[in-house]
XYZ file of C-alpha atoms in Angstrom:
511
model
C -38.136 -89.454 81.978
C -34.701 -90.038 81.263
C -35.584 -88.989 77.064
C -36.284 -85.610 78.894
C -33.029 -85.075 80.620
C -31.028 -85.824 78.274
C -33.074 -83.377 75.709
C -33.373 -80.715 78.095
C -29.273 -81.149 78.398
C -28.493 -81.315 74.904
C -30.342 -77.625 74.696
C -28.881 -76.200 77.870
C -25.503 -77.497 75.837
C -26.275 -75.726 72.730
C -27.128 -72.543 74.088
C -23.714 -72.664 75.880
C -22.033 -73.484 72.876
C -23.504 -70.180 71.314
C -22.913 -68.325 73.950
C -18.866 -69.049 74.063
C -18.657 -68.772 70.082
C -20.095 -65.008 70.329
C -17.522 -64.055 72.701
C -14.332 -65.694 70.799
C -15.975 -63.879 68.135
C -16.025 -60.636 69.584
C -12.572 -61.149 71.249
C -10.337 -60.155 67.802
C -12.261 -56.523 67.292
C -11.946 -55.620 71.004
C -8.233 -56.227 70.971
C -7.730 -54.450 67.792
C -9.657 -51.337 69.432
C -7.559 -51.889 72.778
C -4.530 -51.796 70.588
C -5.582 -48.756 68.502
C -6.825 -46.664 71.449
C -3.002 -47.179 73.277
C -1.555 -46.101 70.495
C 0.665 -49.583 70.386
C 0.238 -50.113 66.155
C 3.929 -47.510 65.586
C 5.688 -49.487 67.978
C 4.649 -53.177 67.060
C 5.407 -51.890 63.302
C 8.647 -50.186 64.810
C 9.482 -53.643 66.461
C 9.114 -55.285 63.393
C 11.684 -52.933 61.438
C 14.192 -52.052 64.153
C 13.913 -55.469 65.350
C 14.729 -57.226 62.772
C 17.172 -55.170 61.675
C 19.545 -55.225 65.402
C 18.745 -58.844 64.778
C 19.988 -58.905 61.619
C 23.314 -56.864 62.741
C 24.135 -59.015 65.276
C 24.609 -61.403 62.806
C 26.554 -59.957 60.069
C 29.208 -58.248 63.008
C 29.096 -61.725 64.257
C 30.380 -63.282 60.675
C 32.771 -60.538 60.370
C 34.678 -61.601 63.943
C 34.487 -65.074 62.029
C 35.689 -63.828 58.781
C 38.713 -62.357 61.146
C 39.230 -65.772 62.391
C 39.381 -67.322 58.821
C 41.080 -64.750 57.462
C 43.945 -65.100 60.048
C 43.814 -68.750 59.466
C 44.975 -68.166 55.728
C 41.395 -68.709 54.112
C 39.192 -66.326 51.767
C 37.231 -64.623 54.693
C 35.380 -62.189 51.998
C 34.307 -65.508 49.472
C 32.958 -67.454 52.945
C 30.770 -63.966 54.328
C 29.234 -64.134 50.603
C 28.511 -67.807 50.860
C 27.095 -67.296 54.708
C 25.358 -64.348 53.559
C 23.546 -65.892 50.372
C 21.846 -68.521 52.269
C 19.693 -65.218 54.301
C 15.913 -64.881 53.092
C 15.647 -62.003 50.416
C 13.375 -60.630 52.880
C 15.840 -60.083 55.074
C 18.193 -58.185 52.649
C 15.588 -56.448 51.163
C 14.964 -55.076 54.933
C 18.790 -54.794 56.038
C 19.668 -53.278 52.579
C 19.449 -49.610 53.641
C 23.057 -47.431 54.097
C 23.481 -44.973 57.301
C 22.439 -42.193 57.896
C 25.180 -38.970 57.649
C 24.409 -36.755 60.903
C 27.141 -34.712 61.479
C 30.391 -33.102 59.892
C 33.938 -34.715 61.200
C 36.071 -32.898 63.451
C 39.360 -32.916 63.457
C 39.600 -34.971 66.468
C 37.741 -37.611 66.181
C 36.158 -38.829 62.471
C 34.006 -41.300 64.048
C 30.009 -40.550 63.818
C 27.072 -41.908 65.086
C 24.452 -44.310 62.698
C 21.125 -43.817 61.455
C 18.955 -45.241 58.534
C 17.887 -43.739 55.236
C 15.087 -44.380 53.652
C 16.477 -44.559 49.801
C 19.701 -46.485 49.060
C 22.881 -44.927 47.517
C 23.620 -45.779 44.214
C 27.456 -46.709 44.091
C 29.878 -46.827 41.345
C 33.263 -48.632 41.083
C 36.157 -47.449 38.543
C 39.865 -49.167 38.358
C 42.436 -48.666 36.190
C 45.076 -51.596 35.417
C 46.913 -49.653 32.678
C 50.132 -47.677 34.738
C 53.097 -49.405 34.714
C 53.834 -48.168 38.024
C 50.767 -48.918 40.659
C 47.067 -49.989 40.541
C 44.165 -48.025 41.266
C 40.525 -48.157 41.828
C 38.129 -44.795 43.112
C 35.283 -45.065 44.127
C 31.751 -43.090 44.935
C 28.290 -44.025 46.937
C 27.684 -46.407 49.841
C 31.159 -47.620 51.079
C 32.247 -49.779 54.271
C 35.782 -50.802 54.687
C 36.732 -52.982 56.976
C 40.476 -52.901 57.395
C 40.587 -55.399 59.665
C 39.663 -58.198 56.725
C 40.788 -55.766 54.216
C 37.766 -55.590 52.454
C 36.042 -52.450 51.014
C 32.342 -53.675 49.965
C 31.071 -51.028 47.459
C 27.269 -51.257 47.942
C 24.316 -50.886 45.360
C 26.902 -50.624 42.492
C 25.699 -48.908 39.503
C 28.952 -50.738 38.280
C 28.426 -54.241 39.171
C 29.097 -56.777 36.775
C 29.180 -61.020 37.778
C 32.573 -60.598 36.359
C 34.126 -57.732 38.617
C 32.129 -58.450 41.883
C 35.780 -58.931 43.278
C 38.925 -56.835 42.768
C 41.903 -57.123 44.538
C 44.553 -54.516 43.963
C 47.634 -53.996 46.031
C 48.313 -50.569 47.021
C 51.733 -50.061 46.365
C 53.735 -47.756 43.342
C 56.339 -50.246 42.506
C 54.059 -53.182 40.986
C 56.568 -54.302 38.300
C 58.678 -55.739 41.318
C 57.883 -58.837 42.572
C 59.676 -59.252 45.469
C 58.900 -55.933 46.428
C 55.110 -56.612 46.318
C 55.473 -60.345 47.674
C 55.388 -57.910 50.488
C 51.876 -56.042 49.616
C 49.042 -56.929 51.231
C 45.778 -57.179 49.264
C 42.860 -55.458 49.545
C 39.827 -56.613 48.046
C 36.653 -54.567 46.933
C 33.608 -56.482 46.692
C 30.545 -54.887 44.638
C 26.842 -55.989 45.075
C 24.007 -55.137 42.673
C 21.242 -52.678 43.250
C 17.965 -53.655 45.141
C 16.403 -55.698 44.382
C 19.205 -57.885 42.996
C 21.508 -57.967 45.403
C 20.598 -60.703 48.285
C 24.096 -60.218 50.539
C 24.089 -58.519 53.579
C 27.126 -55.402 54.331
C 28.604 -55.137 57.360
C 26.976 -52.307 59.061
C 28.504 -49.045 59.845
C 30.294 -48.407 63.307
C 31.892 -45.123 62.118
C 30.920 -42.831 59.167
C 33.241 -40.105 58.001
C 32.209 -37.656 55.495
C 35.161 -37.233 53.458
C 36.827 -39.453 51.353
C 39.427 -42.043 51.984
C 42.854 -42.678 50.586
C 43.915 -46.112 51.456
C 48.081 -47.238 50.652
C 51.083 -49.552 51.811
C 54.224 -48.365 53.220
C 55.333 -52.491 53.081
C 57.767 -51.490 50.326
C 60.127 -49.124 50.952
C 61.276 -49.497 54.442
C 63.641 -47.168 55.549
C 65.172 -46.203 51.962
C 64.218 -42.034 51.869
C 64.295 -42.163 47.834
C 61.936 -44.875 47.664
C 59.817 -43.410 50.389
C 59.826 -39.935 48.687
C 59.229 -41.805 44.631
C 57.147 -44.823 45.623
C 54.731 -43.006 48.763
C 55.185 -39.674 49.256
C 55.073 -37.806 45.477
C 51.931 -40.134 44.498
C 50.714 -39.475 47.486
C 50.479 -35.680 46.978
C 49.037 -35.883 43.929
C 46.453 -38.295 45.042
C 45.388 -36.090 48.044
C 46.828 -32.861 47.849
C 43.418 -31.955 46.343
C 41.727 -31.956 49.271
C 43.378 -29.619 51.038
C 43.362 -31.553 54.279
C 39.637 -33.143 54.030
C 40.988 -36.492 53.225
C 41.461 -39.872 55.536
C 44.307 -41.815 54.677
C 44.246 -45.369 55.566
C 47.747 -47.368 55.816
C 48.447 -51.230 55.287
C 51.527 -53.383 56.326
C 51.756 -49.829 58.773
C 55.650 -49.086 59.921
C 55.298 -46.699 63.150
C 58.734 -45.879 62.356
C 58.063 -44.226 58.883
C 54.903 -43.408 60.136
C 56.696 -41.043 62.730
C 59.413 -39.444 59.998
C 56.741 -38.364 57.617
C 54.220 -37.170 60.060
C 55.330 -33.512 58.927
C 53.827 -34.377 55.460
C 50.617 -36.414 56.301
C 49.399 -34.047 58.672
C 49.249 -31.514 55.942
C 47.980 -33.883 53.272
C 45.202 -34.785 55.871
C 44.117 -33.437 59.021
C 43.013 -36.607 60.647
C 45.406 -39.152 62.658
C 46.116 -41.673 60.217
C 44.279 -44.918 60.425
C 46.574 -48.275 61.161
C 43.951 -50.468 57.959
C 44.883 -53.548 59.496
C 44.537 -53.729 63.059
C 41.069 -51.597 62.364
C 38.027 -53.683 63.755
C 35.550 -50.595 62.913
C 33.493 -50.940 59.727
C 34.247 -47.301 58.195
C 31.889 -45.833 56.178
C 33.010 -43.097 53.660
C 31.331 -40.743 50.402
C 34.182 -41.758 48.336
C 37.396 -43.459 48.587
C 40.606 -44.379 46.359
C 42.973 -47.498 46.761
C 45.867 -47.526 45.850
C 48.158 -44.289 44.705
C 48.650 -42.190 41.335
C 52.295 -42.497 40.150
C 53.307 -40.936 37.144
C 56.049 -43.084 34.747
C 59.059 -41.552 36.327
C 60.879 -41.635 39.479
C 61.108 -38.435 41.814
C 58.703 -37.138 39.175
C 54.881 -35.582 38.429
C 54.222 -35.404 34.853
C 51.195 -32.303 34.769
C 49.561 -34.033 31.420
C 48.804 -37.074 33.320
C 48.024 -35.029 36.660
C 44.237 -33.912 36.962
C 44.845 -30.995 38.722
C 48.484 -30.273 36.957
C 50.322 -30.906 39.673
C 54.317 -30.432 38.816
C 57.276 -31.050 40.938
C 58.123 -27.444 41.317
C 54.871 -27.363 42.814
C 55.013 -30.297 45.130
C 58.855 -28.511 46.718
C 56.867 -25.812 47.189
C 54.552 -27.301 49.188
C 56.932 -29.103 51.423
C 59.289 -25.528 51.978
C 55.988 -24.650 53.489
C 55.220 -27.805 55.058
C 58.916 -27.329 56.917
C 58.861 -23.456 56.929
C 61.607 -23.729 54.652
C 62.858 -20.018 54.519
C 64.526 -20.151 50.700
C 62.356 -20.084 47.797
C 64.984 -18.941 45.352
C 69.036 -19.232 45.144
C 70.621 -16.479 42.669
C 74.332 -16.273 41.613
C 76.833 -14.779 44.611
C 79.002 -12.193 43.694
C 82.669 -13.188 43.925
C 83.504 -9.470 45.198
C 81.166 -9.368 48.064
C 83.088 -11.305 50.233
C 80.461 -14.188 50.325
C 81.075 -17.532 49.551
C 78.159 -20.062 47.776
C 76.986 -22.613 50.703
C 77.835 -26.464 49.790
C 76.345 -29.530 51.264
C 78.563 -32.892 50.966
C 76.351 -35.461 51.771
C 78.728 -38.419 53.060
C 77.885 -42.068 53.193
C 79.371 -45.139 55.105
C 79.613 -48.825 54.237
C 79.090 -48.317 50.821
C 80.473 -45.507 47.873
C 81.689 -43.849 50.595
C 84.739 -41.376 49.652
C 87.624 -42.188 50.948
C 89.459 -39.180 50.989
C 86.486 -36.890 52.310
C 88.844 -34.777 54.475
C 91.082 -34.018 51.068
C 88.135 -33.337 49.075
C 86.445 -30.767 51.292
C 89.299 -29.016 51.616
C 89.563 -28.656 47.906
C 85.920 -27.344 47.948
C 86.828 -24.414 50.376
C 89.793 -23.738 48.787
C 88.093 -23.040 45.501
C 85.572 -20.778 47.505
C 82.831 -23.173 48.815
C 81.511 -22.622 52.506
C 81.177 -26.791 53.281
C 78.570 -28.506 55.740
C 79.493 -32.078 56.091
C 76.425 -34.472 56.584
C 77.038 -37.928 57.553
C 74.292 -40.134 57.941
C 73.024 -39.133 61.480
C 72.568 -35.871 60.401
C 70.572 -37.082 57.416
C 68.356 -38.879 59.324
C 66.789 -36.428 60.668
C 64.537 -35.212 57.672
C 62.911 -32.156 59.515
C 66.315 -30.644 60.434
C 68.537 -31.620 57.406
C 65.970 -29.579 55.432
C 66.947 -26.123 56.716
C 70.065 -27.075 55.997
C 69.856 -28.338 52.563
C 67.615 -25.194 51.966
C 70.193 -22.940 53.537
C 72.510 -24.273 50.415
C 73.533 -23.090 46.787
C 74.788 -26.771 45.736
C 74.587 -29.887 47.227
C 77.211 -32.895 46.500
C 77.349 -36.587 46.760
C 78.565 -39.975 45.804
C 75.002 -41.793 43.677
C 72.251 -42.848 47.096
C 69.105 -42.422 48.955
C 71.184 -39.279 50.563
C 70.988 -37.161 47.398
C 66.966 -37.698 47.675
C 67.291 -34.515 49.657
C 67.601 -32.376 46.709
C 63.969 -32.095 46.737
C 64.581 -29.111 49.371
C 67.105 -27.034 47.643
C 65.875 -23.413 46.990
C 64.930 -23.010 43.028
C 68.238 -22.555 40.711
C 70.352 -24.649 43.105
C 72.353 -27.376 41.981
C 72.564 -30.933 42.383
C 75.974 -32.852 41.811
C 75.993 -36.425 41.180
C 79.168 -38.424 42.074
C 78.703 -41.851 39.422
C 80.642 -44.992 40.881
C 82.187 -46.837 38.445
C 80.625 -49.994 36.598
C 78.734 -48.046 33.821
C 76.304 -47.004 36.126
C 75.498 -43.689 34.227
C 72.056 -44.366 32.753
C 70.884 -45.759 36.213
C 72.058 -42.797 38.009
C 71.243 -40.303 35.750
C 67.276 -42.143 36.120
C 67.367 -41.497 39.286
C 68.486 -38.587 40.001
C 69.636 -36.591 36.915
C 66.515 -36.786 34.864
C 64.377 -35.620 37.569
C 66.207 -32.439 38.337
C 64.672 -30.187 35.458
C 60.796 -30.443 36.545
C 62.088 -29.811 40.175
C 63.730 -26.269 38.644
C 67.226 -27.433 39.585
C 70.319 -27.766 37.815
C 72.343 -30.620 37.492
C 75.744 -31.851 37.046
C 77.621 -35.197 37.014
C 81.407 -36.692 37.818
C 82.057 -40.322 36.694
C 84.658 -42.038 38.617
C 87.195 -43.812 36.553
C 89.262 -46.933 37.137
C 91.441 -45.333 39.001
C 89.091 -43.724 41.667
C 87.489 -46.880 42.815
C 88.596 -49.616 45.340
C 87.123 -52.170 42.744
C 91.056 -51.690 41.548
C 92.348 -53.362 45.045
C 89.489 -56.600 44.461
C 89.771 -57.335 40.937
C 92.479 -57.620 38.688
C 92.376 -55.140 35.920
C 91.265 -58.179 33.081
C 88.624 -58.995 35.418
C 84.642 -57.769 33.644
C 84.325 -55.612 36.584
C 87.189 -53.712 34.176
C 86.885 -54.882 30.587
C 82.923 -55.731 30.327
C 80.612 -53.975 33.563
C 77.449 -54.366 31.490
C 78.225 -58.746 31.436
C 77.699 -57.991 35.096
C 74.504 -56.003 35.058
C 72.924 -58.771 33.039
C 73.894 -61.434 35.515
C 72.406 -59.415 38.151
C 75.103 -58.510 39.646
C 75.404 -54.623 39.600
C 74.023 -54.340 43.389
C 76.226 -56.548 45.030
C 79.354 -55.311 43.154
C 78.994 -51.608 41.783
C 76.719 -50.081 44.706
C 77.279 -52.596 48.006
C 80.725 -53.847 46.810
C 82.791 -50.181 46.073
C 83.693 -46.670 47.990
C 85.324 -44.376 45.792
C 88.873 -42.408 46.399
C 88.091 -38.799 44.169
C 91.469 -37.673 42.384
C 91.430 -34.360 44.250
C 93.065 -32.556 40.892
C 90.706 -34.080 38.480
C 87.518 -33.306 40.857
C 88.441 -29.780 41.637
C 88.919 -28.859 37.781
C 85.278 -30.780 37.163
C 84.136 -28.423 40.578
C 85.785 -25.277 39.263
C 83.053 -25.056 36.749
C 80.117 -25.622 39.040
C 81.476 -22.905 41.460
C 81.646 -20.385 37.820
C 77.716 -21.015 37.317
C 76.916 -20.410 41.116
C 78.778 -17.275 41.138
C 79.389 -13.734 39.422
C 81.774 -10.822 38.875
């Protein structure tokens, strides 16, 4: 009886056991038919892209905010994202790996864009050039994110790469043979990856994409100084993007509001986007093309149009600011002496230092030999938009060697330039400055040397002193600045400079 039960149970158990196996067998094919009929297969496969990649996102914005931290902290924030990058599955780079989407044209307002995906990567490539004396630069084409904030520009899919030059640092500055004036200079550092399917590090995605190119430069050298800011930033920076005519970003390290503010005039030309402030920039920008670091020709004050791609020349670039400052002077021509005119003379004065002594004496030697005189002391200089009409109003402008004379560069065509030269053998420096630059501007120049007599070195040094008897000793001890240009102000022999004058006021006028 009980061999029964238990056989009629073990049957009753099997058929159970069938039973349940059929239905887990059939359970797999409904779903996939449940899932097929909702139409849920394009969003579990859109999960799996999108969702990944947000993921994936999160994570690289996250390491930049840590690279930030490290950065500020003195360490190499771009070397540590590689290493925290490297240790991601190539799966997931081979799934993040895929540059944004362009969707709209910047306005002038507001160069910021919204992000999308593409479905082929941009091939990138990565030039520099080491060889100019004068600054460092490096251009650039493709998939590009900058990130001012850690001052990194990562040039993705680089056509270019090379183990060798995955990381470039330049410092974007025109005045690299000076090392205490680039101590100053921050880096910026442009980090290449390979092409898929070789390149395993992640980019920061985009949070703004522009779609023209970018120009990034320092204004940490020149401070206040108008020559330097004219030769070191302002010239290189027309020719490096006056060729744009306005459809260029430009992107400013170690920013100074101040000079920021006084050559607002010119950038707003140059480009006709609000200037980006690199380093306190948290976006990651993303740009066609880009260029770090500024073309400067071997000369100061200068363009030379064999080394410019467009032929720039410096007759060009006063041209463009007498627009720029609706300058209303292209051209000065001779004044006849009979016509009751008299040829317009700018003395640009100076304080502290080679300052002239006897300014009231010598300006009324000017208008006695026929010169109408404007007197410009330093607050009147200062104020670049102004003093411009008035230097452009002028036949001849006048000064003792300084950052003053820098104004030349808005003198009508045929004017002339006078250099004062303090004493100390200071000839060949002045004359570099701003003597040989005076032909490509389509100026004319002339020079006065002070002599022992003129200077107030006389009342510091006894006349066997070097300052006297050997100036050059001085220069090689270093010690022109401090005792030729900071250390003398000059008292002009009135008869001696108004014979020298006499001949300037000939070539300015006519019978």
């Amino acid at each position: 009886m009980r061999g029964r039960q238990e056989g009629s149970s073990t049957k009753h158990g099997s058929s159970s056991g069938v039973v349940l196996v059929a239905m887990w067998l059939l359970v797999p094919p409904l779903l996939v038919l449940i899932v097929i009929k909702a139409g849920f297969l394009p969003q579990i496969a859109r999960f799996r892209e999108t969702g990944f990649i947000k993921f994936a996102d999160k994570m690289v914005h996250k390491d930049l905010t840590l690279v930030n931290f490290y950065n500020i902290q003195g360490l190499d924030g771009a070397r540590w994202q590689q290493q925290s990058h490297d240790t991601m599955k190539r799966e997931a780079a081979k799934g993040y790996d895929q540059p944004d989407k362009m969707l709209a044209t910047n306005s002038p307002k507001d160069t910021s864009l919204i992000n999308s995906d593409v479905e082929a990567p941009i091939i990138s490539n990565l030039t520099c050039d080491f060889s100019n004396v004068h600054s460092d630069i490096c251009r650039m084409e493709g998939d590009l994110r900058i990130h001012g904030k850690s001052a990194t520009v990562y040039v993705v899919s680089a056509s270019t790469f090379r183990p060798e030059n995955s990381t470039i640092t330049v410092q974007p500055y025109t005045r690299k043979w000076e090392k205490e004036t680039m101590s100053r200079i921050r880096e910026v550092t442009m980090r290449s990856m390979p092409p898929a399917p070789y390149s395993f590090t992640i980019p920061p995605r985009c949070t703004a994409r522009h779609d023209v190119p970018a120009v990034v430069f320092s204004t940490g050298g020149c401070g206040a100084n108008f020559f330097h800011a004219m030769s070191d930033l302002i010239v290189p920076l027309y020719i490096t993007a006056r060729e744009y005519s306005g459809g260029v970003q430009l992107l400013i390290t170690d920013y100074q509001p101040q000079w920021v503010a006084k050559f607002r005039p010119i950038l707003s030309v140059l480009s006709m986007y609000p200037v980006i402030d690199f380093d306190a920039d948290t976006a990651v920008r993303c740009f066609p093309s880009a260029r770090v670091g500024l073309e400067s020709h071997s000369r100061m004050l200068g363009i030379d149009p064999a080394m410019s791609r467009n032929g720039y020349t410096m007759v060009g670039f006063r041209d463009f600011l007498r627009s720029t400052f609706s300058l209303q002077r292209p051209w000065t021509s001779p004044i006849s002496r009979s016509s009751g005119r008299r040829p317009r003379l700018v003395l640009v004065l100076r304080r502290h230092s080679r300052a002239i002594t006897n300014e009231a004496d010598v300006i009324a030697a000017m208008e006695d030999l026929g010169f109408e005189v404007v007197a410009a002391l330093p607050k009147d200089v200062s104020d670049m938009g102004r003093f411009a009409g008035v230097v452009n109003s002028c036949d001849v402008m006048v000064g003792v060697h300084g950052a003053g004379l820098t104004n030349m560069v808005f003198l009508p065509h045929n004017a002339t330039i006078v250099q004062i030269i303090p004493w100390g053998q200071m000839t060949v420096a002045c004359r570099y400055d701003f003597g040989d630059p005076v032909p490509d501007m389509g100026l004319r120049y002339a020079e006065y040397e002070v002599n022992a007599e003129e200077t107030t070195l006389k009342d510091k040094y006894p006349r066997d002193h070097p300052v006297f008897t050997d100036p050059g000793s001085l220069h090689r001890q270093g010690k022109m600045w401090p005792i030729f240009l900071e250390g003398q102000n000059v008292t002009l022999d009135i008869g001696r400079f108004r014979g020298f004058l006499q001949q300037v006021y000939q070539s300015v006028t006519k019978e």
